[in-house]
GROMACS .gro file of C-alpha atoms in nm:
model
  442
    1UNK     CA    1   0.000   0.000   0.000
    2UNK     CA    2   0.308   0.245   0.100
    3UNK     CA    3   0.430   0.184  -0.263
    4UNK     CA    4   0.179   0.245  -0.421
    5UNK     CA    5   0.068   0.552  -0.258
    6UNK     CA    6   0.472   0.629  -0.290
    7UNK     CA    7   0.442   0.584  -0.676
    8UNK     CA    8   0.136   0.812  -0.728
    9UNK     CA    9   0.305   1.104  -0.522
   10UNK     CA   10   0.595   1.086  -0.772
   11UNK     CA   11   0.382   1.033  -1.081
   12UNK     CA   12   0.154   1.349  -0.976
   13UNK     CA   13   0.520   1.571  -0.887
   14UNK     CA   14   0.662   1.454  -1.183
   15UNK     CA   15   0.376   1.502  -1.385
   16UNK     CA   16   0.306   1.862  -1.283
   17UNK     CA   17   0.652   1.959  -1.380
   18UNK     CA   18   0.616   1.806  -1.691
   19UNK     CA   19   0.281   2.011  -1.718
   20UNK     CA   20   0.427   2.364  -1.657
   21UNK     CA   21   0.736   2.335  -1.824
   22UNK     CA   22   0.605   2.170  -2.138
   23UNK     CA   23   0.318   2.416  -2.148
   24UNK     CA   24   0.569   2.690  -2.162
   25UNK     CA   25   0.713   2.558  -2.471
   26UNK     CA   26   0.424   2.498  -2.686
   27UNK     CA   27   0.311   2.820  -2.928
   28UNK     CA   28   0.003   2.858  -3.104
   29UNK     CA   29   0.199   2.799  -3.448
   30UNK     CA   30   0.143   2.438  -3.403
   31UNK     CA   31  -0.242   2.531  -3.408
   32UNK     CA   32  -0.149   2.687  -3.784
   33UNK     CA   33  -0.048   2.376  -3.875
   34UNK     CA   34  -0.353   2.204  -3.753
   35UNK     CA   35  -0.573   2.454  -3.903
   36UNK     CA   36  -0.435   2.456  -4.249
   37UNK     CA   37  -0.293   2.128  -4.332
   38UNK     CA   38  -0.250   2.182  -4.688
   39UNK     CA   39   0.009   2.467  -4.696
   40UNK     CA   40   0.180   2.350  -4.370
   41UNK     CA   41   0.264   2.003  -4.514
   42UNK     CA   42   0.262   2.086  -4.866
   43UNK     CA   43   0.659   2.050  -4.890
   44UNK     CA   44   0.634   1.716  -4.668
   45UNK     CA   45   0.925   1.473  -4.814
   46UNK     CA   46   1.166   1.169  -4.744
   47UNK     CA   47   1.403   1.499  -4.602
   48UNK     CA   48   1.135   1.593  -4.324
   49UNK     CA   49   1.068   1.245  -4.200
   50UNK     CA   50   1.298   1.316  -3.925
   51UNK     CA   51   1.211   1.613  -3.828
   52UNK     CA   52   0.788   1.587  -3.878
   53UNK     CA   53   0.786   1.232  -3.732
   54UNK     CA   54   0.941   1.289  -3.461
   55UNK     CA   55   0.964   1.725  -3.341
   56UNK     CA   56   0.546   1.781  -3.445
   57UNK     CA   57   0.346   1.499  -3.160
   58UNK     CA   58   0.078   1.691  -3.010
   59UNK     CA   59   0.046   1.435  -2.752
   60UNK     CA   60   0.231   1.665  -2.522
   61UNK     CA   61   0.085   1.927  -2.308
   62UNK     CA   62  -0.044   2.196  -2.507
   63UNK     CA   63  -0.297   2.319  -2.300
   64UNK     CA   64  -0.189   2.628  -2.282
   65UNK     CA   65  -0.087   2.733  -2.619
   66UNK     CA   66  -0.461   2.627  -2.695
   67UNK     CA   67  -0.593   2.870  -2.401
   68UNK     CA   68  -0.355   3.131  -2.599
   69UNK     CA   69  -0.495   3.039  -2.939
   70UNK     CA   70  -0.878   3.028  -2.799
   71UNK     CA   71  -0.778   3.424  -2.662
   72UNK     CA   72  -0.685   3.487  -3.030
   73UNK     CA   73  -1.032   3.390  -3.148
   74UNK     CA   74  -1.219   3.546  -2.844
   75UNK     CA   75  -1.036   3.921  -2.895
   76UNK     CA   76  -1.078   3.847  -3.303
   77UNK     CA   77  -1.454   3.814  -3.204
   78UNK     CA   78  -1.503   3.441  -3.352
   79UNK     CA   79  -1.721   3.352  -3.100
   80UNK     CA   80  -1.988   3.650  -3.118
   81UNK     CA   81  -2.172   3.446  -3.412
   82UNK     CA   82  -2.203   3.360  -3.817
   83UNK     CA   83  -1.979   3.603  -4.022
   84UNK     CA   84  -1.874   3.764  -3.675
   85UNK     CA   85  -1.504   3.866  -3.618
   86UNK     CA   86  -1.200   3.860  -3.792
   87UNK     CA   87  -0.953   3.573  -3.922
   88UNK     CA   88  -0.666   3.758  -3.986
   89UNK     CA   89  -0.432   3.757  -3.660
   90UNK     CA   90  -0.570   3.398  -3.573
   91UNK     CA   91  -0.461   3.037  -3.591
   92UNK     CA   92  -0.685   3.000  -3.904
   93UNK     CA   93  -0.506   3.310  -4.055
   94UNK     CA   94  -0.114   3.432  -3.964
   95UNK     CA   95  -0.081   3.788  -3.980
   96UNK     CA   96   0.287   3.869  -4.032
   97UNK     CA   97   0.295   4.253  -3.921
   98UNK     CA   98   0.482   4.379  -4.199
   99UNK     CA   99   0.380   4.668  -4.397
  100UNK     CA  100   0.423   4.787  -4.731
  101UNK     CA  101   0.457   5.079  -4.939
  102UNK     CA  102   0.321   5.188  -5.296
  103UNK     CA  103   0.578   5.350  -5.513
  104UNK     CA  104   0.375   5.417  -5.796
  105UNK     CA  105   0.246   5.657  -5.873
  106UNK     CA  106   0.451   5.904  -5.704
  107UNK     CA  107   0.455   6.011  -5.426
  108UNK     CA  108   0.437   5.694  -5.281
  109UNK     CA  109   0.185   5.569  -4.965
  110UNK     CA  110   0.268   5.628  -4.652
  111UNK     CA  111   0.364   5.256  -4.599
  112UNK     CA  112   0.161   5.151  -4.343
  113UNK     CA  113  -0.071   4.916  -4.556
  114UNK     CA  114  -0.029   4.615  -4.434
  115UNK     CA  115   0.082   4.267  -4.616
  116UNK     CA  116  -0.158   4.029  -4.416
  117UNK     CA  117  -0.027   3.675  -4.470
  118UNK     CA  118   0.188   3.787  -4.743
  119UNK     CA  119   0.253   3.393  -4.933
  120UNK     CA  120   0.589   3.556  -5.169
  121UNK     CA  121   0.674   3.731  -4.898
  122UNK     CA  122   0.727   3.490  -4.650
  123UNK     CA  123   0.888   3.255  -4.913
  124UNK     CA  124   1.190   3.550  -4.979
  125UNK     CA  125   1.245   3.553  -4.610
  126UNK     CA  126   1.298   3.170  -4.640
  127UNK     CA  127   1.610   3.215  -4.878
  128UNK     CA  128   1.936   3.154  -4.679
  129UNK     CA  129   2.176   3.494  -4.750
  130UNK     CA  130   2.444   3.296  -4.831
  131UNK     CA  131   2.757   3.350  -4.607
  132UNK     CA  132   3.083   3.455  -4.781
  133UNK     CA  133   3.451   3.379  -4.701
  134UNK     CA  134   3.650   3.712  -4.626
  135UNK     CA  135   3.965   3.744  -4.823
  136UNK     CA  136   4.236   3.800  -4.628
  137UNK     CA  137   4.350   4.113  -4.805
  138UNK     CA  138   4.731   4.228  -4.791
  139UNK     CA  139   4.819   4.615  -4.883
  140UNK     CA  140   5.153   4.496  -4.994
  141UNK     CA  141   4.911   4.272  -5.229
  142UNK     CA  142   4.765   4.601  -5.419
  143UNK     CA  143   4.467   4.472  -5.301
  144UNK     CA  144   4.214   4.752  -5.152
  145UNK     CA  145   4.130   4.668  -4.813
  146UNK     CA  146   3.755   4.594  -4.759
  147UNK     CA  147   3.563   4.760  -4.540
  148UNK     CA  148   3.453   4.585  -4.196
  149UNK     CA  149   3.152   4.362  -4.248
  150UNK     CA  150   2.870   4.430  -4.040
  151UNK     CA  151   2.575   4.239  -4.151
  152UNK     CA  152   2.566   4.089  -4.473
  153UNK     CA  153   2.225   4.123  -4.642
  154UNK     CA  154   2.044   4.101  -4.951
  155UNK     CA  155   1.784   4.315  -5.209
  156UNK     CA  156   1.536   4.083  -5.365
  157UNK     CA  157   1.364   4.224  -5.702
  158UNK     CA  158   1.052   3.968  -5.724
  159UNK     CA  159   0.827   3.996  -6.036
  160UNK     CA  160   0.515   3.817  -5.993
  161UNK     CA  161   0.269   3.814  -6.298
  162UNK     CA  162   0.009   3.613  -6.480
  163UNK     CA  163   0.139   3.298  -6.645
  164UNK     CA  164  -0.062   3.201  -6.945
  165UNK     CA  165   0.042   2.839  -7.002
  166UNK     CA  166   0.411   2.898  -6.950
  167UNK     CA  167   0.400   2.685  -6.598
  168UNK     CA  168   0.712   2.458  -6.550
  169UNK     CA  169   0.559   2.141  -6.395
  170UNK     CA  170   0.891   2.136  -6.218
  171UNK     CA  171   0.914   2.469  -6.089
  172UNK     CA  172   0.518   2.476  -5.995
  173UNK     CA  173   0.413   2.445  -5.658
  174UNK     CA  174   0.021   2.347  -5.633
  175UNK     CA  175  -0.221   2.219  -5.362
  176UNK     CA  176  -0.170   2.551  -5.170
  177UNK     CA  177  -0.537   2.514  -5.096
  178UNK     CA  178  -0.816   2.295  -5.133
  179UNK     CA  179  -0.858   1.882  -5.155
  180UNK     CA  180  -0.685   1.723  -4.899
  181UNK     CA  181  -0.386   1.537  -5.070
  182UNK     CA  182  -0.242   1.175  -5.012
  183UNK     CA  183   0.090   1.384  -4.947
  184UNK     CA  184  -0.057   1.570  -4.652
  185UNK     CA  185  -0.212   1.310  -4.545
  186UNK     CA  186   0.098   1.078  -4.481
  187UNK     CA  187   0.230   1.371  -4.362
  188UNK     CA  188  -0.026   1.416  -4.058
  189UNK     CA  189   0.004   1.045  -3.987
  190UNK     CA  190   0.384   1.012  -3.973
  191UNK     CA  191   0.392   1.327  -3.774
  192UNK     CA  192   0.241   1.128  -3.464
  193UNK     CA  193   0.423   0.792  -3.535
  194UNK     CA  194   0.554   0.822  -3.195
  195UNK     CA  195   0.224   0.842  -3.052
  196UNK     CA  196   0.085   0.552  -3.242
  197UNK     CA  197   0.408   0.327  -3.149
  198UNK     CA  198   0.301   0.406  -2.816
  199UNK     CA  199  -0.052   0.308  -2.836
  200UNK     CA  200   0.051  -0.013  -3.033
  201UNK     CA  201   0.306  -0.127  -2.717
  202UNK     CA  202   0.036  -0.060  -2.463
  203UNK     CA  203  -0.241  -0.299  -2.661
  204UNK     CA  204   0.046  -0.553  -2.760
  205UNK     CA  205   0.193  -0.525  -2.340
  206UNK     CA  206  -0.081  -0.414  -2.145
  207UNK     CA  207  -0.406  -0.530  -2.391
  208UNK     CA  208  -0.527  -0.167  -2.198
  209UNK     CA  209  -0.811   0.107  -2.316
  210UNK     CA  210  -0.545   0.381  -2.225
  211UNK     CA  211  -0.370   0.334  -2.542
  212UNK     CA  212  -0.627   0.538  -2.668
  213UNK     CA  213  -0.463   0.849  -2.495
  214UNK     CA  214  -0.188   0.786  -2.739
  215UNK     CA  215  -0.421   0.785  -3.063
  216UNK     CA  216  -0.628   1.057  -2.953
  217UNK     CA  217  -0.434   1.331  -3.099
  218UNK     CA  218  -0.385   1.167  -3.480
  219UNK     CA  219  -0.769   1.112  -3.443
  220UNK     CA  220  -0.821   1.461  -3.376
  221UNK     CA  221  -0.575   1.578  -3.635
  222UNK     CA  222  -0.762   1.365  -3.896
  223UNK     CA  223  -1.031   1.478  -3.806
  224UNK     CA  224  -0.953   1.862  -3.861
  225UNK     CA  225  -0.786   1.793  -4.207
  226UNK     CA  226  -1.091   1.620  -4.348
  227UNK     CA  227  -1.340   1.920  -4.241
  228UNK     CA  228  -1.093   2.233  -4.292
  229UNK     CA  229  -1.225   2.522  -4.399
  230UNK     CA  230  -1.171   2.596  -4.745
  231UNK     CA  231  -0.982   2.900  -4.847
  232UNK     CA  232  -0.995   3.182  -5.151
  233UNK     CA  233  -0.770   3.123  -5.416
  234UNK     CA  234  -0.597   3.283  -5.697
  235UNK     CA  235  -0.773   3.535  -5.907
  236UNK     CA  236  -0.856   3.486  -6.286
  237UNK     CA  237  -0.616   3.653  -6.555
  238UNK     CA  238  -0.793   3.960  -6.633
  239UNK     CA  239  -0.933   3.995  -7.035
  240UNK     CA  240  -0.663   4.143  -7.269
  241UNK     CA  241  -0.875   4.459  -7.243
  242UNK     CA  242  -0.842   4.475  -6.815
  243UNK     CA  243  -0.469   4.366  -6.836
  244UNK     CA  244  -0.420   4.685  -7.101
  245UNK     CA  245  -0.539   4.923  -6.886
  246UNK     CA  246  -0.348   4.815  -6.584
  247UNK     CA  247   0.032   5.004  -6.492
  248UNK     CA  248   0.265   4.781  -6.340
  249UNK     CA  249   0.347   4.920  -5.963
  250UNK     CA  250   0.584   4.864  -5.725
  251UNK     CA  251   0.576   4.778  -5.340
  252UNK     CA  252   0.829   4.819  -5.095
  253UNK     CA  253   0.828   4.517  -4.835
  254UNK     CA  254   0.913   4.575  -4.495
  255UNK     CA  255   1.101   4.243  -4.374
  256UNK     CA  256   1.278   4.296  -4.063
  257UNK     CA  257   1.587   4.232  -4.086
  258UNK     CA  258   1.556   4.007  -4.383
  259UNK     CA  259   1.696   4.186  -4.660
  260UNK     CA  260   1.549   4.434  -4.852
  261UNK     CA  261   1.216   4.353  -5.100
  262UNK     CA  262   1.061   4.495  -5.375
  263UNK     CA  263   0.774   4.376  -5.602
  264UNK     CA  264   0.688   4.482  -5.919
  265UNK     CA  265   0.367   4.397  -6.116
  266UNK     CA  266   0.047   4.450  -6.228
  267UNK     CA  267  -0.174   4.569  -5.895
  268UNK     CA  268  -0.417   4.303  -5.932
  269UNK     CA  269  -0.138   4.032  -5.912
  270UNK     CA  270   0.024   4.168  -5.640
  271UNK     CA  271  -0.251   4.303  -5.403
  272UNK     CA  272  -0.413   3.939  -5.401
  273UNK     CA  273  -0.116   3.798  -5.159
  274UNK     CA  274  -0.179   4.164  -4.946
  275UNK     CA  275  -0.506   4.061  -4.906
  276UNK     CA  276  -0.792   3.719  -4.982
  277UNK     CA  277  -0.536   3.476  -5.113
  278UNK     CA  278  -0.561   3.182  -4.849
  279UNK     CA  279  -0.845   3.366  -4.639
  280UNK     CA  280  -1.059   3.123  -4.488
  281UNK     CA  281  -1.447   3.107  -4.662
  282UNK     CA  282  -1.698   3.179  -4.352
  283UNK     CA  283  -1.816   2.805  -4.237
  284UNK     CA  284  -1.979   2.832  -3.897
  285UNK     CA  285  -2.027   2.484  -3.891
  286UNK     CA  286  -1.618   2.422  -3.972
  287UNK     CA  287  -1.518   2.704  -3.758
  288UNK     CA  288  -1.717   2.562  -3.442
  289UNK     CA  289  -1.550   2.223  -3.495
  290UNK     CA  290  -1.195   2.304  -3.539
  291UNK     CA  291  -1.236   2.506  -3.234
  292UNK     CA  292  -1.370   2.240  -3.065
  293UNK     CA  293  -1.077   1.996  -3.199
  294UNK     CA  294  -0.815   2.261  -3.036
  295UNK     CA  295  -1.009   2.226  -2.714
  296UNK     CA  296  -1.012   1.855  -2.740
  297UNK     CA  297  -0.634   1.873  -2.768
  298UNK     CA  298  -0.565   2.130  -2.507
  299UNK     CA  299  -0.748   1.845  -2.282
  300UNK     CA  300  -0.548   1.550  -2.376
  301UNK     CA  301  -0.235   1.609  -2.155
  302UNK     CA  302  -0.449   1.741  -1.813
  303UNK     CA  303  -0.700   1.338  -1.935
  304UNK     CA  304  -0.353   1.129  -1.903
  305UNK     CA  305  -0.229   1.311  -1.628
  306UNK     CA  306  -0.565   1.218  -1.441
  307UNK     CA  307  -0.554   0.898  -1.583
  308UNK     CA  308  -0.222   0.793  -1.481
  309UNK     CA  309  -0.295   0.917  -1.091
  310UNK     CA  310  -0.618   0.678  -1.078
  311UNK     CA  311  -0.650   0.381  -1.286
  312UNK     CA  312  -0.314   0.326  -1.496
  313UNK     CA  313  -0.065   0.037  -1.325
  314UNK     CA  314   0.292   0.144  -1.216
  315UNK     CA  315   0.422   0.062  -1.521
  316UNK     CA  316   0.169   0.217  -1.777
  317UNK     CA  317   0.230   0.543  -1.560
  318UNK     CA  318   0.599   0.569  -1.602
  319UNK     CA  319   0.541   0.498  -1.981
  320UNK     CA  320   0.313   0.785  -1.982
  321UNK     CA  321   0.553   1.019  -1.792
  322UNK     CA  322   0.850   0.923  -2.019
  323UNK     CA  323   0.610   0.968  -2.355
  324UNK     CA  324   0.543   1.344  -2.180
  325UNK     CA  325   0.886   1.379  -2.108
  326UNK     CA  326   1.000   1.322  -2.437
  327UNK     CA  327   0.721   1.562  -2.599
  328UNK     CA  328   0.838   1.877  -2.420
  329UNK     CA  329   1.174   1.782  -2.511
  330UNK     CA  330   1.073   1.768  -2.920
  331UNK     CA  331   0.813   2.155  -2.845
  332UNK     CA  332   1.145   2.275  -2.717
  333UNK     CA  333   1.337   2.174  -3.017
  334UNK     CA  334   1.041   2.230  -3.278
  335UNK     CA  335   1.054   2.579  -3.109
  336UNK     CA  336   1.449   2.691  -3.103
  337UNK     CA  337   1.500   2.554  -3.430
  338UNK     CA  338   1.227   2.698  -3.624
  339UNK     CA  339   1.100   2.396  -3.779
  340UNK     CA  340   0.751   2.577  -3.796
  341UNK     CA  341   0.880   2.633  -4.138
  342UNK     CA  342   0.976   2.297  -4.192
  343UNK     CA  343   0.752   2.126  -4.518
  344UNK     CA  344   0.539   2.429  -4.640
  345UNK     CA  345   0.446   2.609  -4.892
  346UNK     CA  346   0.695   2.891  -4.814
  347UNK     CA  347   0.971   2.659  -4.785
  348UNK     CA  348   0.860   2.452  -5.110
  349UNK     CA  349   0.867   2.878  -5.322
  350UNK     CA  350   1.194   2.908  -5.131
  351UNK     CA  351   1.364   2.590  -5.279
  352UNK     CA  352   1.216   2.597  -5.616
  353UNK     CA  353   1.390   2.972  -5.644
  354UNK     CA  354   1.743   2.846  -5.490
  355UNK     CA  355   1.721   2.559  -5.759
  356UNK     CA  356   1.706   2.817  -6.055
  357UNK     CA  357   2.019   2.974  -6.199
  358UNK     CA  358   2.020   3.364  -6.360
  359UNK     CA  359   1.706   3.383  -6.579
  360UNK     CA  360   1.542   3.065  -6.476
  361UNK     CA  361   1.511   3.173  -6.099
  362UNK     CA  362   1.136   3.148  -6.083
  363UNK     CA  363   0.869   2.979  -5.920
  364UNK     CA  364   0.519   2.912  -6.011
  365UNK     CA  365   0.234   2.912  -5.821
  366UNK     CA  366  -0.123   2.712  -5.920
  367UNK     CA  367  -0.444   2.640  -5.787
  368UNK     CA  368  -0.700   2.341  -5.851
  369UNK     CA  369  -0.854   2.601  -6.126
  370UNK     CA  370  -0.556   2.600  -6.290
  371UNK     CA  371  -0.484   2.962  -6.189
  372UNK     CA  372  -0.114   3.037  -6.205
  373UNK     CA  373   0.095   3.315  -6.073
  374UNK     CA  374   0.510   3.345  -6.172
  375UNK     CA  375   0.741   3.467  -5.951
  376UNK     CA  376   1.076   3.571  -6.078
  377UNK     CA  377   1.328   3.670  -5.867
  378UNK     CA  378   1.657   3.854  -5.861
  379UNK     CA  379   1.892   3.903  -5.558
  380UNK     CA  380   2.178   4.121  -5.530
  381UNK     CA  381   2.433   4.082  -5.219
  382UNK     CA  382   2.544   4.386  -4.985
  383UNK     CA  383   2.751   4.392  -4.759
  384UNK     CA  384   2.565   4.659  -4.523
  385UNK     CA  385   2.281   4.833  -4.426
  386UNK     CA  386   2.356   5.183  -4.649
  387UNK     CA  387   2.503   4.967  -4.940
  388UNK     CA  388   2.111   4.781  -4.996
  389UNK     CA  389   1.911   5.049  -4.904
  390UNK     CA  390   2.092   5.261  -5.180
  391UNK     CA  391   2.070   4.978  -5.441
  392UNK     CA  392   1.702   4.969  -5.331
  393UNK     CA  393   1.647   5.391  -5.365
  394UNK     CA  394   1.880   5.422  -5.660
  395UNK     CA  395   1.615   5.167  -5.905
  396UNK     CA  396   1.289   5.310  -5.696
  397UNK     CA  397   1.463   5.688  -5.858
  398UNK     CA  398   1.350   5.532  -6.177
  399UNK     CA  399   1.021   5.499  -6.364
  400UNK     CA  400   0.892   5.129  -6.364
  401UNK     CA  401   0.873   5.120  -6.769
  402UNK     CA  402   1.239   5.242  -6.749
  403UNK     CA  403   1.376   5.005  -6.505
  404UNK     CA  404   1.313   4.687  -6.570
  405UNK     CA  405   1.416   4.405  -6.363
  406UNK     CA  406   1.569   4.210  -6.611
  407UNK     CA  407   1.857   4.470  -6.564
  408UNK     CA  408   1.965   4.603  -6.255
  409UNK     CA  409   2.280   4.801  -6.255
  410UNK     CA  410   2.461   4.809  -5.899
  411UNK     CA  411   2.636   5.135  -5.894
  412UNK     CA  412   2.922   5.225  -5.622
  413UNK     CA  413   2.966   4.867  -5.451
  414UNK     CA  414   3.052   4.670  -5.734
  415UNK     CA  415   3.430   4.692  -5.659
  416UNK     CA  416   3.354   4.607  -5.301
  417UNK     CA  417   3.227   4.277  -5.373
  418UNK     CA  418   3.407   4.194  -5.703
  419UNK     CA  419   3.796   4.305  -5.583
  420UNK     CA  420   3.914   4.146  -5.854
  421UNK     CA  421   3.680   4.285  -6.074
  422UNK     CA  422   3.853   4.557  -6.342
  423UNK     CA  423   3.484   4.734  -6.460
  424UNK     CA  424   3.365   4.919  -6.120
  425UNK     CA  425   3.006   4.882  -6.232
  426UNK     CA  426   2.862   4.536  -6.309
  427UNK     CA  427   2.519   4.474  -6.485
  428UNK     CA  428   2.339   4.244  -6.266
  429UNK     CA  429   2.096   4.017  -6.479
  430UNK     CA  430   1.833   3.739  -6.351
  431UNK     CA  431   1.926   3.599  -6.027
  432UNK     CA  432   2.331   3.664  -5.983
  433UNK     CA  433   2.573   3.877  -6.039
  434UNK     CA  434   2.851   3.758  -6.289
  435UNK     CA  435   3.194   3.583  -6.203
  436UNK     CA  436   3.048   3.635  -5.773
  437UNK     CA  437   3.001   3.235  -5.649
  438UNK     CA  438   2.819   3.449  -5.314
  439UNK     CA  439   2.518   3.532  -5.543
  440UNK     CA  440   2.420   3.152  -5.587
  441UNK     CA  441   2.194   3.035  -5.329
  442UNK     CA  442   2.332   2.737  -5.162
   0.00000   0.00000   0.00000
């Protein structure tokens, strides 16, 4: 009887530590990832199994990151009725705070319209700057000393327009939104093949009911992908007489510390990503369930903790503790290491642009219409603040039907980055800038 009671006291001390420090490391992004299956597993390959399968269980305590992302709904007003409150800012919609500004026509905005979810734009900030060996440079040499690097960044040109059935099946990245795919769906299920290994030990060892603690969450998770709420999509081409009468603008991106970012096209293809693309459709019916589904797994840590106290066996409770232990070790590591952005969308733009080379840096984008946007990208490499925000002024200077893309010339810090380099000023074209290995993405 003194063991016993001995055993419980340790379960219920070790399992309230568990509780409050795990707690502390779940966020509400893995409730984005619940919400929206399709964009957040959309990348999902033989590369991720590591990481999905075994940092994303949410058989951990995640109670309150779903008290946080319940708040979010609450002070969105979700919960006042049908067609009540907003998405945007929410678990069913990520609002990344960044703002934009209007160049043209001049003057520009006053750059606090914001970008909303922002798909191209979170894809740029996805590209690794690539990190450059310093030379070490001798006077004696002739070679001009450089100046001290402080922070290495980058200007990304992005072009997005209408592709009219140009789309590289190899470059296109699809299932953004809508059907459920196989791909997501093995994606879901290997992500708790931890939890289901447990549940299959407990009926193979134990033959007990509480393995069902350890299916619960894939159940739930199911359950959520197969009655998401569907999402707007891409908007048709305008006619050839709408696409006349449209200028081609430019926006100014505000990344944080992510390099600079400008976008040029026609308004209509740009102001879609700054505003419905990916909004959820109004579904009371969906939204009511997936809330309920985060409640359910909110519940599922504070139901095995109780569990494990009353009816489990010695055993089964240490089992339990060490699956809990192990779960706030992997929300820790899914947190520090930002693998949030492991196997999306973002991620899949992100690699589909590295893979390009000069002119053929570009990305598609298609939806189940057959709706396609192209990105096409161009980077150029500075080695400070001043040198990319002068890069960035020097082309905004210019008129958008004088400064095409295709053609950016880098005036001043050419001989900074090319020492070797005889011409001072270097014609950047698609993607690179000539005889520089640094303006490859790795």
């Amino acid at each position: 009887m003194f063991n016993g009671s001995k055993s419980t006291s340790v379960t219920s001390a070790l399992g309230t530590l568990i509780g409050y420090v795990g707690s502390e490391a779940a966020t509400e992004d893995v409730f984005e990832r619940l919400l929206w299956p399709q964009r957040f597993f959309n990348h999902f390959s033989w590369r991720d199994m590591i990481q999905v399968g075994f940092l994303n269980p949410m058989g951990g305590p995640m109670h309150k990151a779903a008290l946080t992302t319940l708040d979010q709904f609450h002070q969105n007003g979700l919960f006042r009725g049908r067609n009540l409150g907003n998405m945007l800012g929410t678990a069913f919609f990520h609002d990344t705070k960044q703002a934009y500004r209007m160049h043209d026509p001049p003057p520009p905005s006053t750059g606090e319209e914001l970008v909303r979810n922002g798909l191209w734009v979170q894809a740029i900030r996805r590209i690794p700057i690539v990190a450059r060996n310093q030379e070490d440079n001798n006077v004696e040499s002739g070679l001009k000393p450089r100046k001290l690097l402080r922070a290495r960044s980058v200007v990304n040109f992005l072009e997005l327009s209408y592709a009219h059935g140009e789309a590289d099946p190899m470059k296109t990245v699809k299932h953004d939104l809508g059907s459920l795919t196989f791909r997501t769906f093995l994606a879901i299920v290997w992500s708790e093949i931890t939890g289901i290994a447990m549940g299959v030990f407990v009926l193979a060892y134990w033959q007990s009911y509480f393995a069902f603690i350890w299916f619960l969450p894939l159940t739930l998770r199911l359950l959520s992908a197969f009655t998401t709420i569907q999402r707007e999509g891409l908007l048709s081409p305008p006619l050839a007489k709408e696409a006349d009468m449209e200028v081609m603008r430019r926006f100014e991106v505000n990344t944080y510390g992510h390099g600079f970012l400008l976008i040029e096209g026609k308004e209509s293809a740009v102001l879609q990503f700054f505003r419905h693309y990916g909004h959820p459709i109004r579904n009371r019916a969906r939204e009511l369930l997936q809330m309920a589904i985060i409640v359910a797994l909110g519940l599922v840590f504070p139901i095995g903790l109780m569990s494990s106290l009353i009816w489990m066996p010695v055993g089964l409770q240490y089992l339990w503790l060490g699956y809990q232990l192990y779960a706030t070790m992997a929300m820790y590591t899914y947190r520090f290491t930002r693998e949030h952005q492991q196997a999306t969308s973002e991620s899949r733009l992100a690699q589909k642009f590295a893979e390009g080379k000069d002119e053929e840096r570009v990305a598609y984008l298609q939806d189940e219409d057959g709706n396609t946007m192209k990105g096409k990208l161009t980077q150029i490499y500075v080695d400070n603040y001043g040198e990319g925000l002068k890069v960035l002024q020097d082309y905004l200077a210019k008129r958008p039907q004088d400064s095409p893309i295709e053609e950016i010339t880098d005036p001043g810090i050419s001989e900074k980055r090319h020492i070797h380099d005889e011409k001072p000023n270097t014609t950047v074209k698609m993607g690179s800038i000539p005889d520089d290995p640094v303006a490859k993405i790795m």
